Short mmCIF file of N, CA and C in Angstrom, two decimals:
data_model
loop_
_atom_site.label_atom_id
_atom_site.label_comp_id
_atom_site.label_asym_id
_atom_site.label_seq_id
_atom_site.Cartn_x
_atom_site.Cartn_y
_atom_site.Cartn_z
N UNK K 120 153.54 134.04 -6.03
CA UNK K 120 152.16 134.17 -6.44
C UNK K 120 152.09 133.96 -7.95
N UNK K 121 150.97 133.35 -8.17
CA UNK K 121 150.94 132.85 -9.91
C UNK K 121 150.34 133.93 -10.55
N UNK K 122 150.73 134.27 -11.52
CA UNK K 122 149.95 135.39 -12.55
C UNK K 122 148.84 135.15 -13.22
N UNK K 123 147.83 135.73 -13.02
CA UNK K 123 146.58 135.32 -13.46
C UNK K 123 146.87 135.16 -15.06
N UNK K 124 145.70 134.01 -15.36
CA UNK K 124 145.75 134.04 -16.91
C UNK K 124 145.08 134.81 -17.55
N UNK K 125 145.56 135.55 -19.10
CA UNK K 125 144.73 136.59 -19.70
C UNK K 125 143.65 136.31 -20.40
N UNK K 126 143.28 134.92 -20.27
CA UNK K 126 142.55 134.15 -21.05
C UNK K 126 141.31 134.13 -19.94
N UNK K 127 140.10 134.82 -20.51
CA UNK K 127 138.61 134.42 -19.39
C UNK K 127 138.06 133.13 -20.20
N UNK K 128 136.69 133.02 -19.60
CA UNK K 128 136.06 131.83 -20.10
C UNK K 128 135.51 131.76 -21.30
N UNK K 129 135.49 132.68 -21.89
CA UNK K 129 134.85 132.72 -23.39
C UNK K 129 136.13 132.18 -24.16
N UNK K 130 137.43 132.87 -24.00
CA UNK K 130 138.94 132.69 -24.47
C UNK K 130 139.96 131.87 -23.71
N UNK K 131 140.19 130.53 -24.40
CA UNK K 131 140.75 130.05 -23.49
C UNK K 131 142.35 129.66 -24.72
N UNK K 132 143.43 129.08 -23.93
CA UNK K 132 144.93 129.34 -25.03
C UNK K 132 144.55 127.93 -25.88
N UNK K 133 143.57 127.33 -26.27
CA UNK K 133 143.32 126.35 -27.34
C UNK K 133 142.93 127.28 -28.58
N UNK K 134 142.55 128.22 -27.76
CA UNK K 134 141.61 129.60 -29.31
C UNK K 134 142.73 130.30 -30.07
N UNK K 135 143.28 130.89 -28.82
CA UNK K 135 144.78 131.41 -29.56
C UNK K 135 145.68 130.36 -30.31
N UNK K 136 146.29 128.59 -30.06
CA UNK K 136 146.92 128.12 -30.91
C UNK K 136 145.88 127.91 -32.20
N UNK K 137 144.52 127.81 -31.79
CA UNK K 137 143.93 127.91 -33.30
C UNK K 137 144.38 128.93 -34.44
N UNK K 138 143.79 130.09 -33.73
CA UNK K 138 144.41 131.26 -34.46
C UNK K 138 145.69 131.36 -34.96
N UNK K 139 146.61 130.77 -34.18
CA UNK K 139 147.70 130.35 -34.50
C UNK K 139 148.06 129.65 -35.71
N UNK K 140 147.93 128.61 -35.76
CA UNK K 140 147.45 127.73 -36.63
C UNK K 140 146.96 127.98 -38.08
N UNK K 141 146.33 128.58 -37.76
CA UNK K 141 145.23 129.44 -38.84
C UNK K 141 145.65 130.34 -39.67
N UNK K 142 147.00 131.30 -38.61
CA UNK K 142 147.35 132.38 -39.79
C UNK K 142 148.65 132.63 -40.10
N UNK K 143 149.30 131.46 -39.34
CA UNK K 143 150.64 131.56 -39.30
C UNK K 143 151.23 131.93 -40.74
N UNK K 144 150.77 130.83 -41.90
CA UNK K 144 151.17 130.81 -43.05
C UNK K 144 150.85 132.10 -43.81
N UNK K 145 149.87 132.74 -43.82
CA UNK K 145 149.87 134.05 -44.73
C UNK K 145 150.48 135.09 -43.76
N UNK K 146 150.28 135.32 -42.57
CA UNK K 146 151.36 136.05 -41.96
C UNK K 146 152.28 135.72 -42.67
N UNK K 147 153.34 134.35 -42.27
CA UNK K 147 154.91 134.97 -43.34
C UNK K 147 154.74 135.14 -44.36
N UNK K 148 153.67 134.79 -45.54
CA UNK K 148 154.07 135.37 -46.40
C UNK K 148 153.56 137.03 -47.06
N UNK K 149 152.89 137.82 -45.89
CA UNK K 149 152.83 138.65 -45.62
C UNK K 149 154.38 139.32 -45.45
N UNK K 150 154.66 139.09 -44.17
CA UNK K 150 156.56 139.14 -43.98
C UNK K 150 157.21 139.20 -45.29
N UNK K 151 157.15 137.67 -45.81
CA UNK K 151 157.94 137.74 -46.92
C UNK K 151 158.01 138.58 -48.18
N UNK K 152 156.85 139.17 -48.16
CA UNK K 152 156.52 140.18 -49.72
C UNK K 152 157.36 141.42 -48.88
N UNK K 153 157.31 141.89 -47.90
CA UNK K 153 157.53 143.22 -47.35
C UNK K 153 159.44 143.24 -47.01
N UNK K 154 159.82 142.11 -46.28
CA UNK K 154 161.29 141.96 -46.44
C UNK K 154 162.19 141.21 -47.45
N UNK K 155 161.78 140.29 -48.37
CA UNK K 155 162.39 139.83 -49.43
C UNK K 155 163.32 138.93 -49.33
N UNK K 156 163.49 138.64 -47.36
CA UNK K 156 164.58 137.69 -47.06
C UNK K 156 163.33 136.46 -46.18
N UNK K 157 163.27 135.41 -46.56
CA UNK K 157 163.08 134.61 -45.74
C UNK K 157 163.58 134.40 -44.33
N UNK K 158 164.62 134.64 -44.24
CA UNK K 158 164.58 134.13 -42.53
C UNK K 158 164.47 135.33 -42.37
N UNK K 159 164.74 136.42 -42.64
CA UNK K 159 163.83 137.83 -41.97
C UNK K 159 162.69 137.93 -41.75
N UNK K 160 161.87 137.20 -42.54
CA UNK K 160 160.53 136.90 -42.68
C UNK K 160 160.11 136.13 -41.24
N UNK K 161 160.91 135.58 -41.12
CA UNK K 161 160.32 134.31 -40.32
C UNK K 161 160.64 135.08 -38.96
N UNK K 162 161.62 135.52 -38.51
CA UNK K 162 162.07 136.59 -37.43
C UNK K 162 160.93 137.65 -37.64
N UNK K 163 160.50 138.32 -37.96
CA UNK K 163 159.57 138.90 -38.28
C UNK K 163 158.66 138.66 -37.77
N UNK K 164 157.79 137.53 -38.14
CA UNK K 164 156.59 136.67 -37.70
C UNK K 164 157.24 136.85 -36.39
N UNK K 165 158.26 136.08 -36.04
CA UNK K 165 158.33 135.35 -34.48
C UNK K 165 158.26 136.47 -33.54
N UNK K 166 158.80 137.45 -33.88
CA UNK K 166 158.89 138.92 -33.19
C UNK K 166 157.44 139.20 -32.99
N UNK K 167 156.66 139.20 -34.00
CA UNK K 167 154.99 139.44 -34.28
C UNK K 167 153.84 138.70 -32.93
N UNK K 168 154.59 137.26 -33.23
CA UNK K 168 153.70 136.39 -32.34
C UNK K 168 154.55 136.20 -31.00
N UNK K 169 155.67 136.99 -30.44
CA UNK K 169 155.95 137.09 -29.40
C UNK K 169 155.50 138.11 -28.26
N UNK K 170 155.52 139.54 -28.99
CA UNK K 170 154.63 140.56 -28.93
C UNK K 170 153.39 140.31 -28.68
N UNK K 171 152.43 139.71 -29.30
CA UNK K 171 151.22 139.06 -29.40
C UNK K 171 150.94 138.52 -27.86
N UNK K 172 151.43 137.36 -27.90
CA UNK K 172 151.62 136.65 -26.57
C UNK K 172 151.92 137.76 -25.43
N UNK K 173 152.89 138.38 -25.33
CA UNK K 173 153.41 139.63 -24.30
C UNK K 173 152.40 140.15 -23.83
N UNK K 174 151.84 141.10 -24.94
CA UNK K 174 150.05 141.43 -24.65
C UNK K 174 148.95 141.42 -25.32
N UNK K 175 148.85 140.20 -24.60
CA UNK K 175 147.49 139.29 -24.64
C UNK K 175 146.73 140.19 -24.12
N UNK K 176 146.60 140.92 -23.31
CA UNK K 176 145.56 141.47 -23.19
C UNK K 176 144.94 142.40 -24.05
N UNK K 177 146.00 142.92 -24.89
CA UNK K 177 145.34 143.95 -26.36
C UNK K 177 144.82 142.85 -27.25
N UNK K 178 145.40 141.80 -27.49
CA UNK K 178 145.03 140.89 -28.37
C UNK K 178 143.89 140.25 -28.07
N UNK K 179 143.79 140.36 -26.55
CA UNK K 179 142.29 139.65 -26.93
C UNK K 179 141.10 140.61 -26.79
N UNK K 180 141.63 141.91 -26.81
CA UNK K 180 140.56 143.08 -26.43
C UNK K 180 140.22 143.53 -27.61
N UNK K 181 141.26 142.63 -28.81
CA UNK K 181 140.67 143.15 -30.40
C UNK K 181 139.35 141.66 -30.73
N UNK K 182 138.53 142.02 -31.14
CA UNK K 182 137.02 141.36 -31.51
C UNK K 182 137.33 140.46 -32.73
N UNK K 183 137.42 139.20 -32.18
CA UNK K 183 138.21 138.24 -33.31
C UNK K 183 138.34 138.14 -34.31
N UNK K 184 136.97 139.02 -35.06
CA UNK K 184 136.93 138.74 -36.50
C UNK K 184 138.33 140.34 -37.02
N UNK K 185 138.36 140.45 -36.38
CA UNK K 185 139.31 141.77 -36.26
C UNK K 185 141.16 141.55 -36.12
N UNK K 186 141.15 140.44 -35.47
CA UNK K 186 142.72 139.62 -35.11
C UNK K 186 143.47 139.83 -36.23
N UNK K 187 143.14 138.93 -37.34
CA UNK K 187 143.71 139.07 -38.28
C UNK K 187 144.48 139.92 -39.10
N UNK K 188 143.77 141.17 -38.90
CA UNK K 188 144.23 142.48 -39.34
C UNK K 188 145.01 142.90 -38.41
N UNK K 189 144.68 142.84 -37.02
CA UNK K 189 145.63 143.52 -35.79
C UNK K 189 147.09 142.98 -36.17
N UNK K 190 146.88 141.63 -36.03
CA UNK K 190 148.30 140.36 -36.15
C UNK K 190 149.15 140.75 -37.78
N UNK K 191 148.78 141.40 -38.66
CA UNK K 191 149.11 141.75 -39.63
C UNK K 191 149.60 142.90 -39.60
N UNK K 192 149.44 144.01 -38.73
CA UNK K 192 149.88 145.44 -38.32
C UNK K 192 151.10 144.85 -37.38
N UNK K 193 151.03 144.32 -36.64
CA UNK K 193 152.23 143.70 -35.79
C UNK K 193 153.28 143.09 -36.74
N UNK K 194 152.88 142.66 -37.48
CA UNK K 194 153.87 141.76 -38.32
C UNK K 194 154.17 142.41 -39.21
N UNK K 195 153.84 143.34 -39.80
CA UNK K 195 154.04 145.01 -40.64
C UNK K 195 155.53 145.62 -39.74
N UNK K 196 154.70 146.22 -38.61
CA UNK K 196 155.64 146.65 -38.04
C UNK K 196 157.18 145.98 -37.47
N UNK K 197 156.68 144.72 -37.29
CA UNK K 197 158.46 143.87 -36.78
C UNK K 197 159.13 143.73 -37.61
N UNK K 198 158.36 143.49 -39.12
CA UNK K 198 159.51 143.54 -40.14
C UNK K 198 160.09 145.26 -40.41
N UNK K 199 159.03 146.06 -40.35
CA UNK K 199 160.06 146.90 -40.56
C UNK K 199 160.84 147.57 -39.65
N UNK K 200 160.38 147.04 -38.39
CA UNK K 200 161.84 147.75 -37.42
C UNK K 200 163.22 146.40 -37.78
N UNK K 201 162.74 145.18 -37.87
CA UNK K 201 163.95 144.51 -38.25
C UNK K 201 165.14 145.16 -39.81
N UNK K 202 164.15 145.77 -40.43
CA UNK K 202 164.83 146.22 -41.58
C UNK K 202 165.29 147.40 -41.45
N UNK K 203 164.71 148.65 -40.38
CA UNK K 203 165.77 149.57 -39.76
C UNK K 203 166.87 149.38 -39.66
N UNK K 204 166.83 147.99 -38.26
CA UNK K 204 167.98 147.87 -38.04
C UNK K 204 169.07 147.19 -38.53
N UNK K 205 168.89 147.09 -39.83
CA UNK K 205 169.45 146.55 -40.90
C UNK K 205 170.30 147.25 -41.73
N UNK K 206 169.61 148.78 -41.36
CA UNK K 206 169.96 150.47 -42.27
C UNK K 206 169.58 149.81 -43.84
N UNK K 207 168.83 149.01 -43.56
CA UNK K 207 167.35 149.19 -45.16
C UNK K 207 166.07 149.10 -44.76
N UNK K 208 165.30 150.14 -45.74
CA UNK K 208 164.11 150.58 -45.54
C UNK K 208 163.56 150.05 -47.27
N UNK K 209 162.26 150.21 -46.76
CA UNK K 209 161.62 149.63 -47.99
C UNK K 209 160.79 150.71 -48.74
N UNK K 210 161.24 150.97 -49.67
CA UNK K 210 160.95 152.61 -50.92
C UNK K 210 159.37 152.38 -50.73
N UNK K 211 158.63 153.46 -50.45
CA UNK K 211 157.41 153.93 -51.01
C UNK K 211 156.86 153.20 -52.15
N UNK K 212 157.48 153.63 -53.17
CA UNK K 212 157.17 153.56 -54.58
C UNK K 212 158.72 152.50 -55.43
N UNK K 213 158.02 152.08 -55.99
CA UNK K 213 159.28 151.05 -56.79
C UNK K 213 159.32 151.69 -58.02
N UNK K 214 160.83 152.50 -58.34
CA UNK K 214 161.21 153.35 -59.28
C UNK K 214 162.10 152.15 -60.34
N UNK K 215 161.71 151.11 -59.67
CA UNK K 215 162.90 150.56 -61.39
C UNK K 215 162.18 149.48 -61.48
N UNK K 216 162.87 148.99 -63.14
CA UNK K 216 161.88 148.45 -64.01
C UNK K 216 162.19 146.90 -63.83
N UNK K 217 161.46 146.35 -63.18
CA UNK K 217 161.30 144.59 -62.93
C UNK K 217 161.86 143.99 -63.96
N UNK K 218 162.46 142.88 -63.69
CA UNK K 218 162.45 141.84 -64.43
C UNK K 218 161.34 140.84 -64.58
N UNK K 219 161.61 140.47 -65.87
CA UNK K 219 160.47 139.15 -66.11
C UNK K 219 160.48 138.24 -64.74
N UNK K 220 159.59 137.96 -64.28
CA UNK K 220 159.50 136.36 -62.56
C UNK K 220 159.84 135.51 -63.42
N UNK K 221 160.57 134.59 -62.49
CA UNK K 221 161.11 132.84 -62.65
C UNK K 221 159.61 132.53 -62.19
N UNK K 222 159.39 131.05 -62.68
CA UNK K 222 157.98 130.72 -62.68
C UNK K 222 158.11 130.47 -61.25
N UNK K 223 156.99 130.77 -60.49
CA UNK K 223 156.69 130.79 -59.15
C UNK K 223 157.08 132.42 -58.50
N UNK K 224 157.51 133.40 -58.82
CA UNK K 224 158.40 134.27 -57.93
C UNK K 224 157.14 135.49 -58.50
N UNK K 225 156.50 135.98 -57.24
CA UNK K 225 155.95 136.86 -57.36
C UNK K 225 156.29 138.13 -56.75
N UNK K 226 157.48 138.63 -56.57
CA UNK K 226 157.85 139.57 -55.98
C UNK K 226 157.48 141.06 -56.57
N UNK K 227 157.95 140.62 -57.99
CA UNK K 227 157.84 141.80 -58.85
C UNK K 227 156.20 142.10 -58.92
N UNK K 228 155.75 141.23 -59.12
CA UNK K 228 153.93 141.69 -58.91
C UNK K 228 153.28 142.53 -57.04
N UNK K 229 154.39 142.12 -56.38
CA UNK K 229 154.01 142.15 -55.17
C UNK K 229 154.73 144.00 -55.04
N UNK K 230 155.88 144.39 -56.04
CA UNK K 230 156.26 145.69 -56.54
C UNK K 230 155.33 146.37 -57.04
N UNK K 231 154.89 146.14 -57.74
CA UNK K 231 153.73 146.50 -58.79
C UNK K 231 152.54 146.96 -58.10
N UNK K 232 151.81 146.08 -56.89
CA UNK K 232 150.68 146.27 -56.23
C UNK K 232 151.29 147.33 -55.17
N UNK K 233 152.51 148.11 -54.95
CA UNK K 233 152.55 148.74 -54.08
C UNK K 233 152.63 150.45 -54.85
N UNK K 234 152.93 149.91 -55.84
CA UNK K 234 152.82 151.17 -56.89
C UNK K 234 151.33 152.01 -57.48
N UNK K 235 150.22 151.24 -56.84
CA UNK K 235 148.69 151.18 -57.05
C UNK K 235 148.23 152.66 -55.97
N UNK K 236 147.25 153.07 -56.14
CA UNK K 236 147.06 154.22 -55.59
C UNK K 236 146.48 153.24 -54.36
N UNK K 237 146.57 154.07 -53.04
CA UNK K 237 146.12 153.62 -51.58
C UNK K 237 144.97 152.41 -51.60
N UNK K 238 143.81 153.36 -52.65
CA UNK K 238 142.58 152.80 -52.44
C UNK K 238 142.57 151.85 -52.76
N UNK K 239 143.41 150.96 -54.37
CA UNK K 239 143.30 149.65 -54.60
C UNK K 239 144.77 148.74 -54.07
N UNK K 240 145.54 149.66 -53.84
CA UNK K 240 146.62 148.97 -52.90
C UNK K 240 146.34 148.11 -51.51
N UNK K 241 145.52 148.57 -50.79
CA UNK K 241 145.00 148.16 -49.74
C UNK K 241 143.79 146.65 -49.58
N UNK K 242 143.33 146.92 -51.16
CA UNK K 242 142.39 145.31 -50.84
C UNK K 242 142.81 144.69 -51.51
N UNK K 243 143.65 145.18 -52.57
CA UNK K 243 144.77 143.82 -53.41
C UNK K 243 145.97 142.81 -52.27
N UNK K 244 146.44 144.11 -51.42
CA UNK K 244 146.95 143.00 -50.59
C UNK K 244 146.56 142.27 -49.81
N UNK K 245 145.31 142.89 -49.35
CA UNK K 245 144.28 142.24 -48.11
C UNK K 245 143.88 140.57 -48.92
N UNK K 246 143.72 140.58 -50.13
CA UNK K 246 143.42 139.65 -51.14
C UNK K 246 144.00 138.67 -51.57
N UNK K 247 145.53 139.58 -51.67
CA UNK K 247 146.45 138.40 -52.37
C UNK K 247 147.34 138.01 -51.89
N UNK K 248 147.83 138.60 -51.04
CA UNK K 248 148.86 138.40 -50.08
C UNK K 248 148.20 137.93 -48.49
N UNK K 249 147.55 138.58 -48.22
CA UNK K 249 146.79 138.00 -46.75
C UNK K 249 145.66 137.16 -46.73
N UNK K 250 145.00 136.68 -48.04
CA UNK K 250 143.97 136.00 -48.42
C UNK K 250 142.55 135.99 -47.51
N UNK K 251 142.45 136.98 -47.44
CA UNK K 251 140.96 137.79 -47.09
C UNK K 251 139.68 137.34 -47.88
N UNK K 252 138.76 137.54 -47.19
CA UNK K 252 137.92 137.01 -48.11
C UNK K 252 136.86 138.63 -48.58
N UNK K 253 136.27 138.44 -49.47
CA UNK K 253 135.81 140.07 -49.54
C UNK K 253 134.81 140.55 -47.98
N UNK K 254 134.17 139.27 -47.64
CA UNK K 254 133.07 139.58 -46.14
C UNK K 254 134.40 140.18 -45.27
N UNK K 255 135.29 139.31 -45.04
CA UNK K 255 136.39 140.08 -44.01
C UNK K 255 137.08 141.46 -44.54
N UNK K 256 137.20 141.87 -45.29
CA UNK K 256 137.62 142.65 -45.80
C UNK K 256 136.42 144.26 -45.83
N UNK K 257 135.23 143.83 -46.14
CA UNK K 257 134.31 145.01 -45.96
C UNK K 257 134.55 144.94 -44.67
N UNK K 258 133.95 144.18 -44.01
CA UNK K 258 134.02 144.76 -42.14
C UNK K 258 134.98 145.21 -41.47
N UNK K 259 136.33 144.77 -42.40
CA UNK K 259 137.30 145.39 -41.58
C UNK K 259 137.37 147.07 -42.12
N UNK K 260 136.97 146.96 -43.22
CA UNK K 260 137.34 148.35 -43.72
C UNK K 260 136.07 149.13 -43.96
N UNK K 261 134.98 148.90 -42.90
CA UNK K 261 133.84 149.47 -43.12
C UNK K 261 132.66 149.66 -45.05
N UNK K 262 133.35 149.09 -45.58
CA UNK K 262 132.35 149.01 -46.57
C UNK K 262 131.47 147.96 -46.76
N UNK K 263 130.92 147.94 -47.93
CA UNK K 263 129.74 146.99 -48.29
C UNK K 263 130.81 145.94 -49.41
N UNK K 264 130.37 144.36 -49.34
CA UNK K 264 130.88 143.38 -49.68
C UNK K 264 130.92 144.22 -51.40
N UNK K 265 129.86 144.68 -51.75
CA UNK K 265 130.32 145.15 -53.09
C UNK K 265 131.15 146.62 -53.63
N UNK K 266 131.08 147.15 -52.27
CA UNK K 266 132.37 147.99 -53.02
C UNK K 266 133.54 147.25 -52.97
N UNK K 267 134.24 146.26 -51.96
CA UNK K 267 135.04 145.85 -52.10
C UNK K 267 135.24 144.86 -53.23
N UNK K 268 134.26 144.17 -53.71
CA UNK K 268 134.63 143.49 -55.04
C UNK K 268 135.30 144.46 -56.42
N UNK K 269 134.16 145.83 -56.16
CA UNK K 269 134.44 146.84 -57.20
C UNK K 269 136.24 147.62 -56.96
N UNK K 270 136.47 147.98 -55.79
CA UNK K 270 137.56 148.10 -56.11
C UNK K 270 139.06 147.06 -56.12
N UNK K 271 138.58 146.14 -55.87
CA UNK K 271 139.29 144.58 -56.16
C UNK K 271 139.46 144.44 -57.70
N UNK K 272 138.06 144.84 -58.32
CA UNK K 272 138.24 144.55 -60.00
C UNK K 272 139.01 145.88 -60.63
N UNK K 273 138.74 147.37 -60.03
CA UNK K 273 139.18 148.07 -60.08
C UNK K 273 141.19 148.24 -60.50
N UNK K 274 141.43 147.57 -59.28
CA UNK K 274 142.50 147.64 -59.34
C UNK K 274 143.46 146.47 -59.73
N UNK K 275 142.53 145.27 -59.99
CA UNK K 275 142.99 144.53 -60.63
C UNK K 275 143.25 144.87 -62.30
N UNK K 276 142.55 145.44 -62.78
CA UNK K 276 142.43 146.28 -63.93
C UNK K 276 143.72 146.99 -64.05
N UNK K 277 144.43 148.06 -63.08
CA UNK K 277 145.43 148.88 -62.89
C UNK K 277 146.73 147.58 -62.75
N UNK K 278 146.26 146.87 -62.25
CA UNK K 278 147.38 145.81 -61.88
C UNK K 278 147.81 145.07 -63.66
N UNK K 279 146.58 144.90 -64.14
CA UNK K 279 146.92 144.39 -65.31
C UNK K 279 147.94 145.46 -66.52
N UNK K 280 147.07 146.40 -66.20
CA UNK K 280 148.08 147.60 -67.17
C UNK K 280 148.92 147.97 -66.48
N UNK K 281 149.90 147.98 -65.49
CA UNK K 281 151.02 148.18 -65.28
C UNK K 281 151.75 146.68 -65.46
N UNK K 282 151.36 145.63 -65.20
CA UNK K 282 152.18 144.45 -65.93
C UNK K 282 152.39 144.45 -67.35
N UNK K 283 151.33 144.79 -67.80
CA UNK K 283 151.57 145.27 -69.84
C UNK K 283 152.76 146.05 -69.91
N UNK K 284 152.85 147.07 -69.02
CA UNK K 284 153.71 147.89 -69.46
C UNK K 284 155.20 147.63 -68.92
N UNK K 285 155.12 146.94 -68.06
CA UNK K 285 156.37 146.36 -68.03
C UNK K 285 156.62 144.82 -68.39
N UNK K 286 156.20 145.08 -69.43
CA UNK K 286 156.58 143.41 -70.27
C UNK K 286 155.83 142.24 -70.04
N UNK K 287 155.10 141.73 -68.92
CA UNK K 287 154.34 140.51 -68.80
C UNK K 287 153.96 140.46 -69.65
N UNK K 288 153.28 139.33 -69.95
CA UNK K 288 152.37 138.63 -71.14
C UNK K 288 151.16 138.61 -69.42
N UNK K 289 149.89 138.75 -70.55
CA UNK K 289 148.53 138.69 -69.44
C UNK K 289 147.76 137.70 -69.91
N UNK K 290 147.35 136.56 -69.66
CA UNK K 290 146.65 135.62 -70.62
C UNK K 290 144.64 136.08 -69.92
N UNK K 291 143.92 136.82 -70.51
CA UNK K 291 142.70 137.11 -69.77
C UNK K 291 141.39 135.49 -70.35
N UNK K 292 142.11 134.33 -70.84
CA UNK K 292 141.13 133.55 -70.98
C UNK K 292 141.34 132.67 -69.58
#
């Protein structure tokens, strides 16, 4: 007997490779800020969007404009059970002092934004790392498009004075 598909007529698997498609790339580099290894990263993802697929039926019972964030909690979580089982975990708080980035390497900034209190930690990454737009970002997090700009500038502000203080140069023109 064939297994019914989880896909009804509103959702059919052209929507999902869209989605696919669509978020593959900031997913890993979602992955990649959180494990620091590329092909962990990428195992990560694949773990993420295997899960995904598995159950389809949670995935499609989340309200699409909503996916994004779900698929990002999944991919949260595979990297860090992959890094369990690694016997490394990833510190809370980043207690030592960065080095200057090679041009392109944003890791140490990606340190920095985790060192931010909850409230601006949470839409800096939604922002910069998952490239959210502020409309997706209020609805997902129940506010109004302008608190989220305010604490975007907020903590971009905090983001700037903790790069001062550990040595960046900030060019604000």
């Amino acid at each position: 007997m064939r297994k019914p598909s989880p896909f009804t007529n509103r959702e059919r698997p052209e929507d999902f490779l869209s989605f696919y498609q669509a978020h593959k790339e900031p997913l890993y580099r979602y992955a990649l800020s959180l494990v620091k290894n590329p092909a962990l990263a990428e195992e990560a993802v694949q773990e993420a969007w295997s899960r995904c697929i598995q159950y389809s039926q949670r995935f499609l019972a989340v309200p699409p404009e909503k996916r994004p964030a779900w698929m990002a909690v999944v991919v949260r979580n595979a990297a860090f059970t992959l890094l369990a089982k690694e016997q490394r975990y990833l510190p809370l708080e980043a207690e030592e002092t960065l080095p200057a980035p090679e041009h392109g390497d944003v890791s140490g900034i990606v340190t920095l934004i985790r060192t931010l209190p909850p409230l601006y930690r949470q839409v800096l990454e939604l922002k910069l790392l998952l490239e959210w737009t502020d409309r997706e970002m209020a609805r997902y997090l129940g506010l109004s498009e302008g608190q989220v700009r305010t604490r975007i500038w907020r903590g971009r502000k905090l983001l700037q004075a903790a790069l001062r203080k550990e040595g960046y140069e900030y060019d604000q023109g």
